[in-house]
Every structure is written in structure tokens, then in C-alpha cells.
CSV table of N, CA and C in Angstrom, one decimal:
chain,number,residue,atom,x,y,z
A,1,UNK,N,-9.0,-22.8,22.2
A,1,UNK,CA,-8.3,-21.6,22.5
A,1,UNK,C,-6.9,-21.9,23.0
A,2,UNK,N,-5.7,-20.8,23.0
A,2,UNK,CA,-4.7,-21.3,23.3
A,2,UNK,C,-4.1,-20.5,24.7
A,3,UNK,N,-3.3,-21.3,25.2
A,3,UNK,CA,-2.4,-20.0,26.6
A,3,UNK,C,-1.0,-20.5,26.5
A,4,UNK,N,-0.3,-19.4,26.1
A,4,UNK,CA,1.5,-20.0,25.7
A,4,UNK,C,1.4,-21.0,25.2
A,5,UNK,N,1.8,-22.1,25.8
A,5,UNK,CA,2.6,-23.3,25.2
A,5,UNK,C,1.1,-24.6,24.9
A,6,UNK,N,0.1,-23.9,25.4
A,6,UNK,CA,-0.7,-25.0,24.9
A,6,UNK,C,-1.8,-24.8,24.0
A,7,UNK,N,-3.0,-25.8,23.5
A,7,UNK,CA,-4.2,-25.7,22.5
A,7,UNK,C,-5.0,-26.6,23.8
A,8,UNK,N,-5.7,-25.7,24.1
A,8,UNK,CA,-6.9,-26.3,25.2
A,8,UNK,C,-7.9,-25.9,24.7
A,9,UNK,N,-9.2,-27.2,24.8
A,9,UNK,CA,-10.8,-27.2,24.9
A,9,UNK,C,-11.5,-26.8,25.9
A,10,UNK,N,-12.8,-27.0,25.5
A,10,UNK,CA,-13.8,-26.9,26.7
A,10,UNK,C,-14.6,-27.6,25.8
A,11,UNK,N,-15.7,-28.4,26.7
A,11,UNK,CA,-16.9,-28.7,26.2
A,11,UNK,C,-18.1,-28.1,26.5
A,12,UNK,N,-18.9,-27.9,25.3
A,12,UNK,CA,-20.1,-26.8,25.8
A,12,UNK,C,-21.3,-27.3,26.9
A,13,UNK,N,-21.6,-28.6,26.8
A,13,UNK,CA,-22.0,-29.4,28.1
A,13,UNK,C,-21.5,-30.3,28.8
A,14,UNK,N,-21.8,-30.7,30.0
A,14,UNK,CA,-21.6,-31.7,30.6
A,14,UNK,C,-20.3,-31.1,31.6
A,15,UNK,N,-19.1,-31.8,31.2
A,15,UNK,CA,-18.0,-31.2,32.1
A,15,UNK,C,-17.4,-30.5,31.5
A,16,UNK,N,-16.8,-29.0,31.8
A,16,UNK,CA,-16.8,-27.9,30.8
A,16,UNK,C,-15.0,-27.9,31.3
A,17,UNK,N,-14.6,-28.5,32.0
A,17,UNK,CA,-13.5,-28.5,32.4
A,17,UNK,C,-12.4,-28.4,31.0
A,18,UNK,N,-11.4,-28.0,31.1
A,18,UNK,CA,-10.4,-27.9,30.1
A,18,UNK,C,-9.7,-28.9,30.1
A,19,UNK,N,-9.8,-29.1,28.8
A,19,UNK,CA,-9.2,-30.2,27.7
A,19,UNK,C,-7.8,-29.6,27.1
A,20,UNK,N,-6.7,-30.3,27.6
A,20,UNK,CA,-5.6,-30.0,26.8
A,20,UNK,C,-5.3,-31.0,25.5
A,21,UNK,N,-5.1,-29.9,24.2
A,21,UNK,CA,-5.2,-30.8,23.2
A,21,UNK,C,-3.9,-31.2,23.0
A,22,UNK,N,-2.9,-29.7,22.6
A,22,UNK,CA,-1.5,-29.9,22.5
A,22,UNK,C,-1.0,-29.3,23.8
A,23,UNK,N,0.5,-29.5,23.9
A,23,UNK,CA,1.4,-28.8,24.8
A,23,UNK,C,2.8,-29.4,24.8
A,24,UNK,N,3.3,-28.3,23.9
A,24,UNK,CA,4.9,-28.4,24.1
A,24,UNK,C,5.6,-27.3,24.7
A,25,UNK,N,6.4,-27.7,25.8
A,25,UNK,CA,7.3,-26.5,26.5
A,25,UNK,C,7.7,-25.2,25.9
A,26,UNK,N,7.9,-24.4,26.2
A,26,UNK,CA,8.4,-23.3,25.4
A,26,UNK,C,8.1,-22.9,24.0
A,27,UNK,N,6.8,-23.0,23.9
A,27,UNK,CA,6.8,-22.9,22.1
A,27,UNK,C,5.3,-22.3,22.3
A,28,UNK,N,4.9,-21.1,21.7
A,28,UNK,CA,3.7,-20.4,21.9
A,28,UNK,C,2.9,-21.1,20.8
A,29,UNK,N,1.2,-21.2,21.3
A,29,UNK,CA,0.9,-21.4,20.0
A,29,UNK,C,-0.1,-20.5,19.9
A,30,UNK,N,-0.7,-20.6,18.4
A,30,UNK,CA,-2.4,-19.7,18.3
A,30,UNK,C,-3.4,-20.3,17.6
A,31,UNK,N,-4.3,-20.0,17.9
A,31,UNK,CA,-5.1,-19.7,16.1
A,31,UNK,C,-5.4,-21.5,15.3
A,32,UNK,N,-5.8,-21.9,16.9
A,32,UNK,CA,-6.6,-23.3,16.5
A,32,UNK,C,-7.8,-23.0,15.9
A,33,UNK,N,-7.6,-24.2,14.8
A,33,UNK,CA,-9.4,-24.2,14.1
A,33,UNK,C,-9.7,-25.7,13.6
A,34,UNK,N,-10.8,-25.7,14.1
A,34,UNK,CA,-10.6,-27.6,13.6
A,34,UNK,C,-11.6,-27.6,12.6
A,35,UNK,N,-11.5,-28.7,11.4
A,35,UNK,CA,-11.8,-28.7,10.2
A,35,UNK,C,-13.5,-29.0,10.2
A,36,UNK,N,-13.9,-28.9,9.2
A,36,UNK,CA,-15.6,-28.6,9.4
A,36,UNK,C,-15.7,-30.1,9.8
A,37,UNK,N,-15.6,-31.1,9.5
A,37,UNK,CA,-16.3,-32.5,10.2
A,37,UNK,C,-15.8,-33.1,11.4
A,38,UNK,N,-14.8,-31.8,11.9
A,38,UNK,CA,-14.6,-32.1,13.7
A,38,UNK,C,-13.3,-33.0,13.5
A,39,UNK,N,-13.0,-33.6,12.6
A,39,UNK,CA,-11.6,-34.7,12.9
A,39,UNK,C,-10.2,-34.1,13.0
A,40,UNK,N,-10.1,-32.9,12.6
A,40,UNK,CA,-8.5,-32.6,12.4
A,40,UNK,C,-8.3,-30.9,13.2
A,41,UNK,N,-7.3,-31.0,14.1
A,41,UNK,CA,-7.1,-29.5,14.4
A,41,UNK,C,-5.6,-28.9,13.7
A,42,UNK,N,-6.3,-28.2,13.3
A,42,UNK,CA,-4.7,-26.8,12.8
A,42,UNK,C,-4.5,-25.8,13.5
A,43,UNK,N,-3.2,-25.6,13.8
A,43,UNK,CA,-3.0,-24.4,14.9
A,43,UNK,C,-2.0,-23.8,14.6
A,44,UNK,N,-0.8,-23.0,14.9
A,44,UNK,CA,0.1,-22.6,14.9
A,44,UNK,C,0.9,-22.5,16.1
A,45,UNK,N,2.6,-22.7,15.5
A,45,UNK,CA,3.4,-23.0,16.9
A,45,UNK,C,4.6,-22.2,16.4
A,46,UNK,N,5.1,-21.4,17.1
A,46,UNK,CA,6.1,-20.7,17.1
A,46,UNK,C,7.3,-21.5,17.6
A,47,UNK,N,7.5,-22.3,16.6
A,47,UNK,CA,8.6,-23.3,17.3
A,47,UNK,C,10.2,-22.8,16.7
A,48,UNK,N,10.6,-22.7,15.4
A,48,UNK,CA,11.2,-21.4,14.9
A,48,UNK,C,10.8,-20.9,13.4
A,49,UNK,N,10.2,-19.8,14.2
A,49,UNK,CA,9.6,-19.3,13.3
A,49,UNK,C,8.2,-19.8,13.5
A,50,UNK,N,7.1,-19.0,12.8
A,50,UNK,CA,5.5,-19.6,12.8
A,50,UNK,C,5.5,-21.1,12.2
A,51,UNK,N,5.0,-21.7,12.7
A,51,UNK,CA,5.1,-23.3,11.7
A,51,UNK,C,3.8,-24.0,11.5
A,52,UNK,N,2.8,-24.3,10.9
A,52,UNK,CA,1.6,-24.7,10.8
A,52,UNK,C,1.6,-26.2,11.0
A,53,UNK,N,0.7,-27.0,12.2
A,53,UNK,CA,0.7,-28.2,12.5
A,53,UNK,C,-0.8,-28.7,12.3
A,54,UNK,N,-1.0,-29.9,12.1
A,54,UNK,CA,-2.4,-30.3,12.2
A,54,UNK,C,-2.4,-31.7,12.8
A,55,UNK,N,-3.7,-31.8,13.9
A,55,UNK,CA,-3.6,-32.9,14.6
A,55,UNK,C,-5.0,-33.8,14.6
A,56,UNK,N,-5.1,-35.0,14.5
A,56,UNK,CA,-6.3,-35.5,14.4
A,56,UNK,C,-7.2,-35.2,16.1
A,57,UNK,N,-8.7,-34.8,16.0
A,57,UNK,CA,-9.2,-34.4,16.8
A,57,UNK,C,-10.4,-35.3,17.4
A,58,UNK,N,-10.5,-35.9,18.6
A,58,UNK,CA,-10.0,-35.0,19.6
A,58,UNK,C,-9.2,-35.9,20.3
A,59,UNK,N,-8.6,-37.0,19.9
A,59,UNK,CA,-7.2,-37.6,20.1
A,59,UNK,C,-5.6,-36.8,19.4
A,60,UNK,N,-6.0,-35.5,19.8
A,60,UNK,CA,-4.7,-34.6,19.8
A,60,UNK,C,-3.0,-34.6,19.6
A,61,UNK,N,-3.3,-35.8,20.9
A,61,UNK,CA,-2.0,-36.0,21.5
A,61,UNK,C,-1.2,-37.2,20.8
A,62,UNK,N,-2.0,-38.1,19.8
A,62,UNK,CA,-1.9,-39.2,19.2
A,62,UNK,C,-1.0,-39.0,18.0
A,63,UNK,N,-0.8,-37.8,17.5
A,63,UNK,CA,0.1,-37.6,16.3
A,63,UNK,C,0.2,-36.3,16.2
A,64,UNK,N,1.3,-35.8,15.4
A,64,UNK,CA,1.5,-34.1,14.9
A,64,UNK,C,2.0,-34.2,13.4
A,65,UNK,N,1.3,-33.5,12.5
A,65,UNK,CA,1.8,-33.2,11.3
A,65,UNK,C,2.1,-32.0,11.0
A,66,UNK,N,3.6,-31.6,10.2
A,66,UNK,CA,3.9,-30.5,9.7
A,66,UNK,C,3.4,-30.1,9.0
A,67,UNK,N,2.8,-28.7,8.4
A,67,UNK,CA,2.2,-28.8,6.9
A,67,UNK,C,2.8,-27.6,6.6
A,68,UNK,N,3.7,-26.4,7.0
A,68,UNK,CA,4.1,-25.3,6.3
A,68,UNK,C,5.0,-24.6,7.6
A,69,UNK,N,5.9,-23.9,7.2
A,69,UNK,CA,7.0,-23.2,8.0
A,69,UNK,C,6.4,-21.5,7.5
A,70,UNK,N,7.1,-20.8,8.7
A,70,UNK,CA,7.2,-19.6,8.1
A,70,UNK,C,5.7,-18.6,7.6
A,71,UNK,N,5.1,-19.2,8.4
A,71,UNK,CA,3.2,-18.7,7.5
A,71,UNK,C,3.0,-16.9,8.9
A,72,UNK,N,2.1,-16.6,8.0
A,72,UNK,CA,1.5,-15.2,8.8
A,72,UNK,C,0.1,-15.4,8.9
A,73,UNK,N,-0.8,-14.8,10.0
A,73,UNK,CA,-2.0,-14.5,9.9
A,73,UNK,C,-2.2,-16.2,10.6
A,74,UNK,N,-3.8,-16.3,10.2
A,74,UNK,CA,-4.2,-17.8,10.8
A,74,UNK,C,-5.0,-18.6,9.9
A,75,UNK,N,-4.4,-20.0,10.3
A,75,UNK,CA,-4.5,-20.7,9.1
A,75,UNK,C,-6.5,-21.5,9.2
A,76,UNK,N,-7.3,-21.3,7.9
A,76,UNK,CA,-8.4,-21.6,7.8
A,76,UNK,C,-8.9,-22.9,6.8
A,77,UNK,N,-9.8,-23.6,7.4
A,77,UNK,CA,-10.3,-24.6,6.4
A,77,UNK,C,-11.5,-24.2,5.3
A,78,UNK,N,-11.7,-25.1,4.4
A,78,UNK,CA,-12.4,-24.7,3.1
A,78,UNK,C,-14.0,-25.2,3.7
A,79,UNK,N,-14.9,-25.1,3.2
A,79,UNK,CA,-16.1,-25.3,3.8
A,79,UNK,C,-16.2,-26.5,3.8
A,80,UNK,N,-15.6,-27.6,2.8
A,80,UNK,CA,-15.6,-28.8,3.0
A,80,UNK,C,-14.9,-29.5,3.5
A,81,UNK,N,-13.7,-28.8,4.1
A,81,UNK,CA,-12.9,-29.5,4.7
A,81,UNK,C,-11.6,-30.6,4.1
A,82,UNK,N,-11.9,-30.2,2.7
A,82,UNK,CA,-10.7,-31.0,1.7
A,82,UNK,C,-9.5,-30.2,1.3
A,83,UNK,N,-9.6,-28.7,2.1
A,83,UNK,CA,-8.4,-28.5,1.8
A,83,UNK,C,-7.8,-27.2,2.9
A,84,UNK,N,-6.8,-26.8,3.7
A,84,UNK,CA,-6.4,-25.7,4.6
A,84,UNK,C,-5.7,-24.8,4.0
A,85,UNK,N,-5.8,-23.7,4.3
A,85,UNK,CA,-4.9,-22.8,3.8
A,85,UNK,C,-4.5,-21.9,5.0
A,86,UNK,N,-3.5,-21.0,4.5
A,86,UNK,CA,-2.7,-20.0,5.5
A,86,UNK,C,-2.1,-19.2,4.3
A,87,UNK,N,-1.6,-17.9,4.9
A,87,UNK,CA,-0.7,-16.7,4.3
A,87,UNK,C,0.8,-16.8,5.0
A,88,UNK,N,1.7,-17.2,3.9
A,88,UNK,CA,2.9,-17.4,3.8
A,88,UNK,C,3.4,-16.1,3.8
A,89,UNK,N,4.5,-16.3,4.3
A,89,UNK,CA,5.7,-14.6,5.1
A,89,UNK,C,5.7,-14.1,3.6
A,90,UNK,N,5.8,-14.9,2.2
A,90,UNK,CA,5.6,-13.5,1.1
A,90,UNK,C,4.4,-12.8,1.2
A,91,UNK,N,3.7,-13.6,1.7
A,91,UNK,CA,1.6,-12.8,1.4
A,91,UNK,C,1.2,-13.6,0.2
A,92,UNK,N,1.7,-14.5,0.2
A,92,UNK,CA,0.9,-15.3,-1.0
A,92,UNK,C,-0.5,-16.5,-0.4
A,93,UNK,N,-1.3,-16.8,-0.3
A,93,UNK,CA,-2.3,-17.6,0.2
A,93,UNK,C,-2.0,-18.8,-0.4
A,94,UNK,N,-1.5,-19.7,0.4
A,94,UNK,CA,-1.2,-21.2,0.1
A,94,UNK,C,-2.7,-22.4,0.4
A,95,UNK,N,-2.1,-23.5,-0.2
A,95,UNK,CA,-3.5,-24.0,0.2
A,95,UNK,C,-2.5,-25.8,0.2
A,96,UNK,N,-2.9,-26.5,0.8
A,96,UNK,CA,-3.2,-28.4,0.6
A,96,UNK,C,-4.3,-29.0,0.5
A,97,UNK,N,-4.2,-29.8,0.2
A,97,UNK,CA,-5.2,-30.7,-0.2
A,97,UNK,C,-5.1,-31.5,0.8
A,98,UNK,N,-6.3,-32.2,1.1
A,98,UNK,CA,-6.7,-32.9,2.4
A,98,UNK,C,-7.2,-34.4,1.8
A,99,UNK,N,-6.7,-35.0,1.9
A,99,UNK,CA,-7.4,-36.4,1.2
A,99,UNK,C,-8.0,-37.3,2.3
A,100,UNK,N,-9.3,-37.5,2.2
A,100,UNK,CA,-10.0,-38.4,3.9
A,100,UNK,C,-9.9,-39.8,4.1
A,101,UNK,N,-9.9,-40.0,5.0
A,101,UNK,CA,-9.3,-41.3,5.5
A,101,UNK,C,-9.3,-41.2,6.8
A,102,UNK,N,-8.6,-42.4,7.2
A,102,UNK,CA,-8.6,-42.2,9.0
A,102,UNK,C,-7.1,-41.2,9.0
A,103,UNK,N,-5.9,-41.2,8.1
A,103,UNK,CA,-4.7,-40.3,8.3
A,103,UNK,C,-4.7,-39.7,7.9
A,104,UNK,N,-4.1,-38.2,8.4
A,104,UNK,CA,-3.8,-37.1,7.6
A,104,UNK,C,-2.8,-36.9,6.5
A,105,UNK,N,-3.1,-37.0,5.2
A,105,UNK,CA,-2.5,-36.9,4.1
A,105,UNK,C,-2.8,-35.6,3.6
A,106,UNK,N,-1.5,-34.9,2.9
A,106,UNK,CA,-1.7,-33.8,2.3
A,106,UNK,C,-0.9,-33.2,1.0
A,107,UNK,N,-1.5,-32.7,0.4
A,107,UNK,CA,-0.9,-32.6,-0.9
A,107,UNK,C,0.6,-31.4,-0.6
A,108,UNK,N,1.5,-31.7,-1.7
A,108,UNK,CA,2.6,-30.6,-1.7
A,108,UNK,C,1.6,-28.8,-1.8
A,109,UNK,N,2.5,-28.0,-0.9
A,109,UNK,CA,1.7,-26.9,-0.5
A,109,UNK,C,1.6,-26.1,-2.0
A,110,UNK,N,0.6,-25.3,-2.5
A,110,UNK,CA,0.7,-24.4,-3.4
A,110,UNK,C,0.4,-23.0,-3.8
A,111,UNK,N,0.8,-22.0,-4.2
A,111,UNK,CA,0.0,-20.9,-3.6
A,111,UNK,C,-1.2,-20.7,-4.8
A,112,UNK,N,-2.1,-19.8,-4.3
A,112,UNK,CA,-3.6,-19.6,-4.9
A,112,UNK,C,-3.4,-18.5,-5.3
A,113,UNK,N,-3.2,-17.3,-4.2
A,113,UNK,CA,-3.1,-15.9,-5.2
A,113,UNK,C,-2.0,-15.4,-4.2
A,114,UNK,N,-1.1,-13.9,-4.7
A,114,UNK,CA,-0.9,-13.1,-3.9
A,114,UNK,C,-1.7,-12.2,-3.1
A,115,UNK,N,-1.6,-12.4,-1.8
A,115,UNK,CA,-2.6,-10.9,-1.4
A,115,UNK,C,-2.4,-9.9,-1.0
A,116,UNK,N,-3.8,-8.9,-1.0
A,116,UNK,CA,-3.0,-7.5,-0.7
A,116,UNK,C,-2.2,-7.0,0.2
A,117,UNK,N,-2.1,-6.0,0.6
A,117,UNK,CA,-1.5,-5.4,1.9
A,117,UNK,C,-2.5,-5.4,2.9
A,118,UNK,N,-2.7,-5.9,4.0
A,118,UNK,CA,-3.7,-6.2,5.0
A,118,UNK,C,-3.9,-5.2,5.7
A,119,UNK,N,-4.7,-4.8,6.3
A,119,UNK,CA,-4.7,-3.4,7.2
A,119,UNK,C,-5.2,-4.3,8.8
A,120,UNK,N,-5.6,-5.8,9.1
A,120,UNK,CA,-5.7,-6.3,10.1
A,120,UNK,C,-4.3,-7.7,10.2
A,121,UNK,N,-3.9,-7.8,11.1
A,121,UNK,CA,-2.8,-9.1,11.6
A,121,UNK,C,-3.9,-10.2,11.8
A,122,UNK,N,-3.8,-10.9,11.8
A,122,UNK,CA,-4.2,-12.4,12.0
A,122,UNK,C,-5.2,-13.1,11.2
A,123,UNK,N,-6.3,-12.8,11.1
A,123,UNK,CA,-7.3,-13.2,9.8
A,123,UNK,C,-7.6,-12.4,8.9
A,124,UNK,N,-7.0,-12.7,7.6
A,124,UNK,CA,-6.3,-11.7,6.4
A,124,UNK,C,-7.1,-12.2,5.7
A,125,UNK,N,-7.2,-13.6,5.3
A,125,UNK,CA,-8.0,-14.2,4.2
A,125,UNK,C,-9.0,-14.8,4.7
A,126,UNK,N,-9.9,-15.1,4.5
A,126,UNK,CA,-10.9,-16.1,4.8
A,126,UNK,C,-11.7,-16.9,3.3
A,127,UNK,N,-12.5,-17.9,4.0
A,127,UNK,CA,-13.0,-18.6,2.4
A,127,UNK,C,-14.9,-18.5,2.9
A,128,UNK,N,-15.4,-18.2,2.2
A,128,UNK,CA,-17.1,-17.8,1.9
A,128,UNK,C,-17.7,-19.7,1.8
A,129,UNK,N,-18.5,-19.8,2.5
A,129,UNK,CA,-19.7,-20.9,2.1
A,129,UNK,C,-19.6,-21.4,0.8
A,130,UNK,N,-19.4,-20.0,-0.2
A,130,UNK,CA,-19.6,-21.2,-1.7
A,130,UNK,C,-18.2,-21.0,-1.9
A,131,UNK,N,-17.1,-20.7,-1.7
A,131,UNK,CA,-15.7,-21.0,-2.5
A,131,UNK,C,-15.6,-19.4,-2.5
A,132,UNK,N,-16.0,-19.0,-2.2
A,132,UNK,CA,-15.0,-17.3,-2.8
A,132,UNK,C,-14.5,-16.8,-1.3
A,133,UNK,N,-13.1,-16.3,-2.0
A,133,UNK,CA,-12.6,-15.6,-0.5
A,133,UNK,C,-13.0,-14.5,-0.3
A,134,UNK,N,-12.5,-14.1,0.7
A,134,UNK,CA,-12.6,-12.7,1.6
A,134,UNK,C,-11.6,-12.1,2.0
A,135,UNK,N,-11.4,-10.9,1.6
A,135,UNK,CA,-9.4,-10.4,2.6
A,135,UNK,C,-10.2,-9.0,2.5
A,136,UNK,N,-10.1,-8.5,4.2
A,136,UNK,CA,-9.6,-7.0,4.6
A,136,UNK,C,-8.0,-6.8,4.2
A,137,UNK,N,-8.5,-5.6,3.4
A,137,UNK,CA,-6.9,-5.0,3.1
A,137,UNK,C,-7.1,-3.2,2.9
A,138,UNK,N,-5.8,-3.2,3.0
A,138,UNK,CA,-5.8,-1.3,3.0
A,138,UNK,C,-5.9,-0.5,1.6
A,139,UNK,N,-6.5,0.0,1.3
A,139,UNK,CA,-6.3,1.3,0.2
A,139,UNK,C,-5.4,1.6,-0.1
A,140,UNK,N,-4.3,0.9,-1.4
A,140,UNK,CA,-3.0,1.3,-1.4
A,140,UNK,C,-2.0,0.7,-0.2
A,141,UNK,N,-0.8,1.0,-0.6
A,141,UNK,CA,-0.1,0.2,0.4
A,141,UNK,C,0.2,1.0,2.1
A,142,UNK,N,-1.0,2.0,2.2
A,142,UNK,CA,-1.2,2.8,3.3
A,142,UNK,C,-2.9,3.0,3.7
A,143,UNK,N,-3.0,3.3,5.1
A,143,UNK,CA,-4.1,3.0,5.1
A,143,UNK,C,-4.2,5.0,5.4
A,144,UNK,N,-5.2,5.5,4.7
A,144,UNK,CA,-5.8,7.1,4.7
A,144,UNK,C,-5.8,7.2,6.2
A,145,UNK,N,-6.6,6.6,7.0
A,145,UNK,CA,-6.7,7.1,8.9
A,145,UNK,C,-6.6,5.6,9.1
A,146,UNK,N,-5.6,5.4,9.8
A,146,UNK,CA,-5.2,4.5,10.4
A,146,UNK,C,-6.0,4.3,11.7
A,147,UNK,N,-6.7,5.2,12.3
A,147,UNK,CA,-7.1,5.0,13.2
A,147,UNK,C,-8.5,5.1,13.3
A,148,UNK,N,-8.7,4.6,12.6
A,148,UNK,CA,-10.9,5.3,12.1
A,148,UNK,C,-11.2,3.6,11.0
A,149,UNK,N,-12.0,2.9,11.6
A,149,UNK,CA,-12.6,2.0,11.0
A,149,UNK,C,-14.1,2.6,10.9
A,150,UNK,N,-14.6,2.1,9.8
A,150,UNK,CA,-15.9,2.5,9.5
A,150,UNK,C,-16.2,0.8,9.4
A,151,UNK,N,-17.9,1.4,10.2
A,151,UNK,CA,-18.6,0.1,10.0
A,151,UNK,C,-20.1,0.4,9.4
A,152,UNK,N,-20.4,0.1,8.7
A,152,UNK,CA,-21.8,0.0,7.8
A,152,UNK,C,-22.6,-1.0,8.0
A,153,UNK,N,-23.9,-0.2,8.4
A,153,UNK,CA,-25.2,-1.3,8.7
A,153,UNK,C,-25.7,-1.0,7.6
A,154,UNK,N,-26.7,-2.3,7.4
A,154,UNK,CA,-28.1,-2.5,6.5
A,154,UNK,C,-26.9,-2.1,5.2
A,155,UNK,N,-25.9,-2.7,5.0
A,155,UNK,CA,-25.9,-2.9,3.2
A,155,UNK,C,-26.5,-2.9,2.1
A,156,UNK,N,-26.9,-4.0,2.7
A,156,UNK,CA,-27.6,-4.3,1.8
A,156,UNK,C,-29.1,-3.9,1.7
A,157,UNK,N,-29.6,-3.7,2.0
A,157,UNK,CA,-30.5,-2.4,1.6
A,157,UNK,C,-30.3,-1.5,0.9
A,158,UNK,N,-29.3,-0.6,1.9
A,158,UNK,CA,-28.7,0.6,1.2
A,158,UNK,C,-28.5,0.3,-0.3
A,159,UNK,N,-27.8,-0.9,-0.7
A,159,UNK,CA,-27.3,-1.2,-2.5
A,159,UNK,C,-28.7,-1.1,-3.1
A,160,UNK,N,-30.1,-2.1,-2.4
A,160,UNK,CA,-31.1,-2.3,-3.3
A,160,UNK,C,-32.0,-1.2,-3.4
A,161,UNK,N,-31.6,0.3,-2.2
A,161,UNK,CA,-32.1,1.5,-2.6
A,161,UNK,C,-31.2,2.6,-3.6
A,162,UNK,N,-29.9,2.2,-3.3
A,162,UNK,CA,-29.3,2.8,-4.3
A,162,UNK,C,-29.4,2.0,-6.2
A,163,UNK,N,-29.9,1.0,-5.9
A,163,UNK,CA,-29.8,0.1,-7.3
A,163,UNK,C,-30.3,-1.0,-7.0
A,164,UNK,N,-31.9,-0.3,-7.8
A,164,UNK,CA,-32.7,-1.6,-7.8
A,164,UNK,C,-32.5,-2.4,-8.6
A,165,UNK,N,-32.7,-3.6,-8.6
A,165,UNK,CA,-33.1,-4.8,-9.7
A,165,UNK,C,-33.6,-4.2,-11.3
């Protein structure tokens, strides 16, 4: 989790005390996520402009890599952890490549797709268990009631009584 200028832990047992991972003066950050095999954290730091960093975990403090300027929303790893992505200030979904080792190596950034118009700020895209994304977005480049979310139970039901097999 973050508070202004830092990326702090907790441990779920033993001593729950807060772990500071990063902390630079004056520079907010957000939207830590560390990669599925625990070794690497990505966060964001408003240092100028949003700037996407990633740090080996949970020796934090041992290095910082740049991996993208300028990004929106919060940046997410692939289920295997070989590659991060984020949504860049066009709205295009960028992605690197993660090559494993003990150091963080990463491929030149590339974008995957444009995405839509979002109707939520911070997690726009996401990536599914088997490789397929996910993005809440609005109906058109306006949302009909801005102020009315609908939420639907039992979907799936509902589909396999509307259309069976």
C-alpha cells in the first residue's frame, strides 16, 4: 500500500509492523503490485509526470528501474509474470517483456491495443488467468447515467437459462 511519498508492507504473520519498501521525498506514489513469483514490485511515482518503476522485492531499497513515463491507470502483471503492462496518456495498453534472472531486464516498451474510453480511473485494463484482457469502459464516448452502476448476480445462470447448451 502506499501514503504520499512512500510503498509500505505489512506482513500477514508474525510482526505485522510496516515495512517500508520505497521512499522518496516529495514524490507521491500508487498502485504497487508485485509480480506473481513475489520477486519484483511495480508501482507508480509522480516524479514528473506519472512514471512507472519496478523494484526487486523484498530488497526494495537495493535498486530502481525505469520502465515508462507518462502512463495512466495502474500498472498490472501477466499471470506468469514475464511481462507488465500499463495504459499510456494516449490510452494505448503497453506491455515489456520480463526476462528472469536475478536482474531486472526488460524489453523496449510496445503497445498491444488501443483502449476504450474508460468509465473507471485507475484499473482500466486488467489480464484474465488464461491471457485474455478485461477493460470496464463506457457506451460510447459518454456514459447514458453517470451516476447509476448496475451490478448483476448469478450471470451466469441467468446466460445458461437464457441459452442453453
Amino acid at each position: 500500500y502506499t501514503r504520499k511519498n512512500q510503498v509500505l508492507a505489512r506482513r500477514l504473520t508474525g510482526d505485522t509492523s510496516e515495512v517500508v519498501l520505497a521512499s522518496d521525498p516529495g514524490t507521491n506514489k500508487y498502485g504497487p503490485v508485485l509480480s506473481p513469483d513475489g520477486r519484483w514490485l511495480a508501482y507508480v511515482s509522480r516524479d514528473n509526470g506519472d512514471q512507472l518503476y519496478v523494484r526487486p522485492f523484498p530488497d526494495a531499497g537495493s535498486a530502481r528501474y525505469a520502465v515508462a513515463s507518462d502512463i495512466t491507470g495502474l500498472p498490472f502483471w501477466s499471470p506468469n509474470g514475464r511481462e507488465l503492462f500499463w495504459v499510456a496518456a494516449d490510452r494505448k495498453l503497453m506491455r515489456v517483456s520480463v526476462a528472469p534472472g536475478v536482474a531486472f531486464e526488460a524489453s523496449v516498451a510496445e503497445p498491444v491495443f488501443a483502449t476504450p474510453p474508460m468509465l473507471f480511473s485507475g484499473v482500466r485494463v486488467t489480464m484474465a488467468p488464461d491471457g485474455r484482457f478485461l477493460a470496464v469502459r463506457t457506451v460510447g464516448e459518454q456514459t447514458v447515467r453517470p451516476d447509476e452502476l448496475v451490478l448483476v448476480l448469478g450471470f451466469f445462470e441467468e446466460l445458461k437459462r437464457v441459452r442453453p447448451k
